[in-house]
PDB file of C-alpha atoms in Angstrom:
ATOM      1  CA  MET L  52     150.320  67.176  85.017  1.00  0.00           C
ATOM      2  CA  SER L  53     147.739  66.340  82.332  1.00  0.00           C
ATOM      3  CA  PRO L  54     144.137  65.622  83.439  1.00  0.00           C
ATOM      4  CA  ALA L  55     144.571  61.925  82.544  1.00  0.00           C
ATOM      5  CA  LYS L  56     147.507  61.620  84.953  1.00  0.00           C
ATOM      6  CA  LYS L  57     145.794  63.040  88.093  1.00  0.00           C
ATOM      7  CA  THR L  58     145.936  60.895  91.204  1.00  0.00           C
ATOM      8  CA  ASP L  59     142.806  59.559  92.902  1.00  0.00           C
ATOM      9  CA  GLN L  60     143.328  62.108  95.661  1.00  0.00           C
ATOM     10  CA  GLU L  61     143.475  64.958  93.137  1.00  0.00           C
ATOM     11  CA  ASN L  62     140.305  63.682  91.426  1.00  0.00           C
ATOM     12  CA  ALA L  63     138.350  63.426  94.699  1.00  0.00           C
ATOM     13  CA  ALA L  64     135.886  66.248  95.366  1.00  0.00           C
ATOM     14  CA  SER L  65     137.326  68.893  97.636  1.00  0.00           C
ATOM     15  CA  PRO L  66     135.306  69.435 100.832  1.00  0.00           C
ATOM     16  CA  VAL L  67     136.182  73.125 100.556  1.00  0.00           C
ATOM     17  CA  LEU L  68     134.678  73.285  97.059  1.00  0.00           C
ATOM     18  CA  ALA L  69     131.553  71.433  98.204  1.00  0.00           C
ATOM     19  CA  GLN L  70     131.033  73.945 100.992  1.00  0.00           C
ATOM     20  CA  HIS L  71     130.905  76.713  98.392  1.00  0.00           C
ATOM     21  CA  VAL L  72     128.521  74.902  96.057  1.00  0.00           C
ATOM     22  CA  ILE L  73     125.832  73.626  98.462  1.00  0.00           C
ATOM     23  CA  GLU L  74     124.339  76.100 100.899  1.00  0.00           C
ATOM     24  CA  GLY L  75     121.956  73.643 102.512  1.00  0.00           C
ATOM     25  CA  LEU L  76     118.887  71.495 101.961  1.00  0.00           C
ATOM     26  CA  TRP L  77     115.916  73.445 100.610  1.00  0.00           C
ATOM     27  CA  GLY L  78     113.420  70.628 100.313  1.00  0.00           C
ATOM     28  CA  VAL L  79     112.140  67.861  98.074  1.00  0.00           C
ATOM     29  CA  ARG L  80     110.168  68.396  94.865  1.00  0.00           C
ATOM     30  CA  TYR L  81     107.320  66.085  93.893  1.00  0.00           C
ATOM     31  CA  GLN L  82     105.630  66.151  90.506  1.00  0.00           C
ATOM     32  CA  VAL L  83     101.841  66.169  90.931  1.00  0.00           C
ATOM     33  CA  LYS L  84      98.859  66.240  88.580  1.00  0.00           C
ATOM     34  CA  ASP L  85      96.625  68.490  90.709  1.00  0.00           C
ATOM     35  CA  VAL L  86      98.330  70.929  93.087  1.00  0.00           C
ATOM     36  CA  ARG L  87      95.116  71.841  94.930  1.00  0.00           C
ATOM     37  CA  ARG L  88      94.373  68.158  95.656  1.00  0.00           C
ATOM     38  CA  SER L  89      97.973  67.537  96.769  1.00  0.00           C
ATOM     39  CA  VAL L  90      98.025  70.577  99.064  1.00  0.00           C
ATOM     40  CA  GLU L  91      94.803  69.359 100.669  1.00  0.00           C
ATOM     41  CA  PHE L  92      96.243  65.861 101.177  1.00  0.00           C
ATOM     42  CA  TYR L  93      99.476  67.096 102.767  1.00  0.00           C
ATOM     43  CA  THR L  94      97.818  69.750 104.945  1.00  0.00           C
ATOM     44  CA  HIS L  95      94.560  68.055 105.979  1.00  0.00           C
ATOM     45  CA  THR L  96      95.572  64.387 105.986  1.00  0.00           C
ATOM     46  CA  LEU L  97      99.233  64.554 107.055  1.00  0.00           C
ATOM     47  CA  GLY L  98      99.216  67.846 108.981  1.00  0.00           C
ATOM     48  CA  PHE L  99     101.726  69.866 106.930  1.00  0.00           C
ATOM     49  CA  LYS L 100     101.549  73.675 106.973  1.00  0.00           C
ATOM     50  CA  LEU L 101     100.758  75.514 103.728  1.00  0.00           C
ATOM     51  CA  ASP L 102     103.645  77.886 102.979  1.00  0.00           C
ATOM     52  CA  LEU L 103     102.525  79.210  99.605  1.00  0.00           C
ATOM     53  CA  GLN L 104     100.689  78.268  96.455  1.00  0.00           C
ATOM     54  CA  ASN L 105     100.241  79.592  92.968  1.00  0.00           C
ATOM     55  CA  LEU L 106      97.435  77.458  91.565  1.00  0.00           C
ATOM     56  CA  PRO L 107      97.255  75.519  89.415  1.00  0.00           C
ATOM     57  CA  ALA L 108     101.032  75.228  88.919  1.00  0.00           C
ATOM     58  CA  PHE L 109     102.758  75.249  92.291  1.00  0.00           C
ATOM     59  CA  GLY L 110     102.462  74.749  96.031  1.00  0.00           C
ATOM     60  CA  GLN L 111     104.835  74.445  98.952  1.00  0.00           C
ATOM     61  CA  VAL L 112     104.018  72.755 102.256  1.00  0.00           C
ATOM     62  CA  SER L 113     106.232  72.147 105.270  1.00  0.00           C
ATOM     63  CA  VAL L 114     106.557  70.293 108.516  1.00  0.00           C
ATOM     64  CA  SER L 115     109.228  71.299 111.011  1.00  0.00           C
ATOM     65  CA  ASN L 116     112.253  72.336 108.883  1.00  0.00           C
ATOM     66  CA  PHE L 117     111.270  70.214 105.885  1.00  0.00           C
ATOM     67  CA  LYS L 118     109.787  71.777 102.736  1.00  0.00           C
ATOM     68  CA  LEU L 119     107.904  69.776 100.103  1.00  0.00           C
ATOM     69  CA  ILE L 120     107.554  71.525  96.763  1.00  0.00           C
ATOM     70  CA  LEU L 121     104.546  70.376  94.722  1.00  0.00           C
ATOM     71  CA  SER L 122     104.951  71.052  91.000  1.00  0.00           C
ATOM     72  CA  GLY L 123     101.907  70.659  88.809  1.00  0.00           C
ATOM     73  CA  PRO L 124     101.605  70.799  85.036  1.00  0.00           C
ATOM     74  CA  GLY L 125     102.894  74.136  83.816  1.00  0.00           C
ATOM     75  CA  ALA L 126     105.244  74.757  86.740  1.00  0.00           C
ATOM     76  CA  SER L 127     108.844  75.630  85.918  1.00  0.00           C
ATOM     77  CA  GLY L 128     109.921  72.579  87.938  1.00  0.00           C
ATOM     78  CA  SER L 129     107.782  70.306  85.737  1.00  0.00           C
ATOM     79  CA  ARG L 130     108.982  71.318  82.282  1.00  0.00           C
ATOM     80  CA  PRO L 131     110.210  68.569  79.921  1.00  0.00           C
ATOM     81  CA  MET L 132     113.912  67.724  79.869  1.00  0.00           C
ATOM     82  CA  PRO L 133     115.948  68.866  76.838  1.00  0.00           C
ATOM     83  CA  ASP L 134     115.814  65.298  75.456  1.00  0.00           C
ATOM     84  CA  GLY L 135     111.993  65.362  75.564  1.00  0.00           C
ATOM     85  CA  ARG L 136     111.443  63.186  78.657  1.00  0.00           C
ATOM     86  CA  GLN L 137     108.455  64.286  80.722  1.00  0.00           C
ATOM     87  CA  GLN L 138     108.699  64.663  84.483  1.00  0.00           C
ATOM     88  CA  GLU L 139     105.957  62.625  86.147  1.00  0.00           C
ATOM     89  CA  PRO L 140     104.787  61.481  89.595  1.00  0.00           C
ATOM     90  CA  GLY L 141     105.580  58.162  91.231  1.00  0.00           C
ATOM     91  CA  GLY L 142     108.742  56.105  91.482  1.00  0.00           C
ATOM     92  CA  TRP L 143     110.506  54.568  94.467  1.00  0.00           C
ATOM     93  CA  ASN L 144     112.636  57.389  95.843  1.00  0.00           C
ATOM     94  CA  ARG L 145     110.706  58.887  98.705  1.00  0.00           C
ATOM     95  CA  VAL L 146     110.641  61.286 101.598  1.00  0.00           C
ATOM     96  CA  VAL L 147     110.897  59.651 105.011  1.00  0.00           C
ATOM     97  CA  LEU L 148     108.762  61.253 107.718  1.00  0.00           C
ATOM     98  CA  GLN L 149     109.284  60.389 111.374  1.00  0.00           C
ATOM     99  CA  VAL L 150     106.213  59.485 113.411  1.00  0.00           C
ATOM    100  CA  ASN L 151     105.429  58.236 116.904  1.00  0.00           C
ATOM    101  CA  ASP L 152     103.245  55.147 117.437  1.00  0.00           C
ATOM    102  CA  LEU L 153     103.292  53.998 113.821  1.00  0.00           C
ATOM    103  CA  PRO L 154     100.487  51.421 114.208  1.00  0.00           C
ATOM    104  CA  ALA L 155      98.140  54.162 115.460  1.00  0.00           C
ATOM    105  CA  ARG L 156      99.124  56.456 112.552  1.00  0.00           C
ATOM    106  CA  VAL L 157      98.480  53.584 110.097  1.00  0.00           C
ATOM    107  CA  ALA L 158      94.992  53.045 111.544  1.00  0.00           C
ATOM    108  CA  GLU L 159      94.198  56.781 111.286  1.00  0.00           C
ATOM    109  CA  LEU L 160      95.371  56.953 107.682  1.00  0.00           C
ATOM    110  CA  GLN L 161      93.421  53.807 106.751  1.00  0.00           C
ATOM    111  CA  ASN L 162      90.302  55.530 108.115  1.00  0.00           C
ATOM    112  CA  HIS L 163      91.032  58.449 105.755  1.00  0.00           C
ATOM    113  CA  GLY L 164      91.324  56.122 102.748  1.00  0.00           C
ATOM    114  CA  VAL L 165      95.057  56.632 102.227  1.00  0.00           C
ATOM    115  CA  ARG L 166      96.678  54.132  99.831  1.00  0.00           C
ATOM    116  CA  PHE L 167      99.395  51.911 101.282  1.00  0.00           C
ATOM    117  CA  ARG L 168     102.121  50.340  99.141  1.00  0.00           C
ATOM    118  CA  ASN L 169     103.064  47.640 101.638  1.00  0.00           C
ATOM    119  CA  GLU L 170     102.471  46.263 105.116  1.00  0.00           C
ATOM    120  CA  LEU L 171     104.233  47.600 108.200  1.00  0.00           C
ATOM    121  CA  GLU L 172     107.872  46.428 108.126  1.00  0.00           C
ATOM    122  CA  VAL L 173     110.160  46.036 111.148  1.00  0.00           C
ATOM    123  CA  GLY L 174     113.947  46.263 110.939  1.00  0.00           C
ATOM    124  CA  PRO L 175     116.865  46.937 113.258  1.00  0.00           C
ATOM    125  CA  GLY L 176     116.484  50.714 112.906  1.00  0.00           C
ATOM    126  CA  GLY L 177     112.754  50.861 113.440  1.00  0.00           C
ATOM    127  CA  ARG L 178     109.368  50.327 111.802  1.00  0.00           C
ATOM    128  CA  GLN L 179     108.239  51.717 108.476  1.00  0.00           C
ATOM    129  CA  ILE L 180     105.436  51.640 105.942  1.00  0.00           C
ATOM    130  CA  GLN L 181     104.952  53.298 102.557  1.00  0.00           C
ATOM    131  CA  VAL L 182     101.896  55.349 101.639  1.00  0.00           C
ATOM    132  CA  GLU L 183     101.080  57.250  98.454  1.00  0.00           C
ATOM    133  CA  ASP L 184      99.940  60.799  97.944  1.00  0.00           C
ATOM    134  CA  PRO L 185      97.027  61.308  95.503  1.00  0.00           C
ATOM    135  CA  ASP L 186      99.402  61.168  92.505  1.00  0.00           C
ATOM    136  CA  GLY L 187     101.226  58.006  93.566  1.00  0.00           C
ATOM    137  CA  ASN L 188     104.298  59.746  95.001  1.00  0.00           C
ATOM    138  CA  PRO L 189     105.688  57.564  97.796  1.00  0.00           C
ATOM    139  CA  ILE L 190     106.015  58.652 101.412  1.00  0.00           C
ATOM    140  CA  GLU L 191     107.663  56.500 104.038  1.00  0.00           C
ATOM    141  CA  LEU L 192     106.395  56.824 107.591  1.00  0.00           C
ATOM    142  CA  PHE L 193     109.163  55.778 109.959  1.00  0.00           C
ATOM    143  CA  GLU L 194     109.260  55.180 113.713  1.00  0.00           C
ATOM    144  CA  PRO L 195     112.857  54.776 114.899  1.00  0.00           C
ATOM    145  CA  THR L 196     113.736  52.110 117.458  1.00  0.00           C
ATOM    146  CA  ARG L 197     113.947  53.620 120.923  1.00  0.00           C
ATOM    147  CA  ARG L 198     117.436  53.237 122.366  1.00  0.00           C
TER     148      ARG L 198
END
């Protein structure tokens, strides 16, 4: 059968193939302007653990089983795309970090001068608010509804 004549089922990704391609979640990469400043924010302000750093280009911090890779200018994970586009901080995709007692966490972060993108929102799944790291990368703090 020619490729143009394949059925939808034949074109669908095979779960067996996917199991061989993806080994697991490593982490999330954020582009940052100053790795030292970002490491300090994530470790001192949010309580992440410093895993490793190679200043000024790279740092990795973690909380629980989650790794956040911080790529500064000059890091291999920050190089321009083949079409010339530059990788840069910011945007709307974000990591979502679970917290307890979100209003208390908001008050603590306000006292540390953390920038907030919005007010505390409440939905059927819980409460959330967006903060920014020093480079404008978004972080969502989320408190799930207790069931």
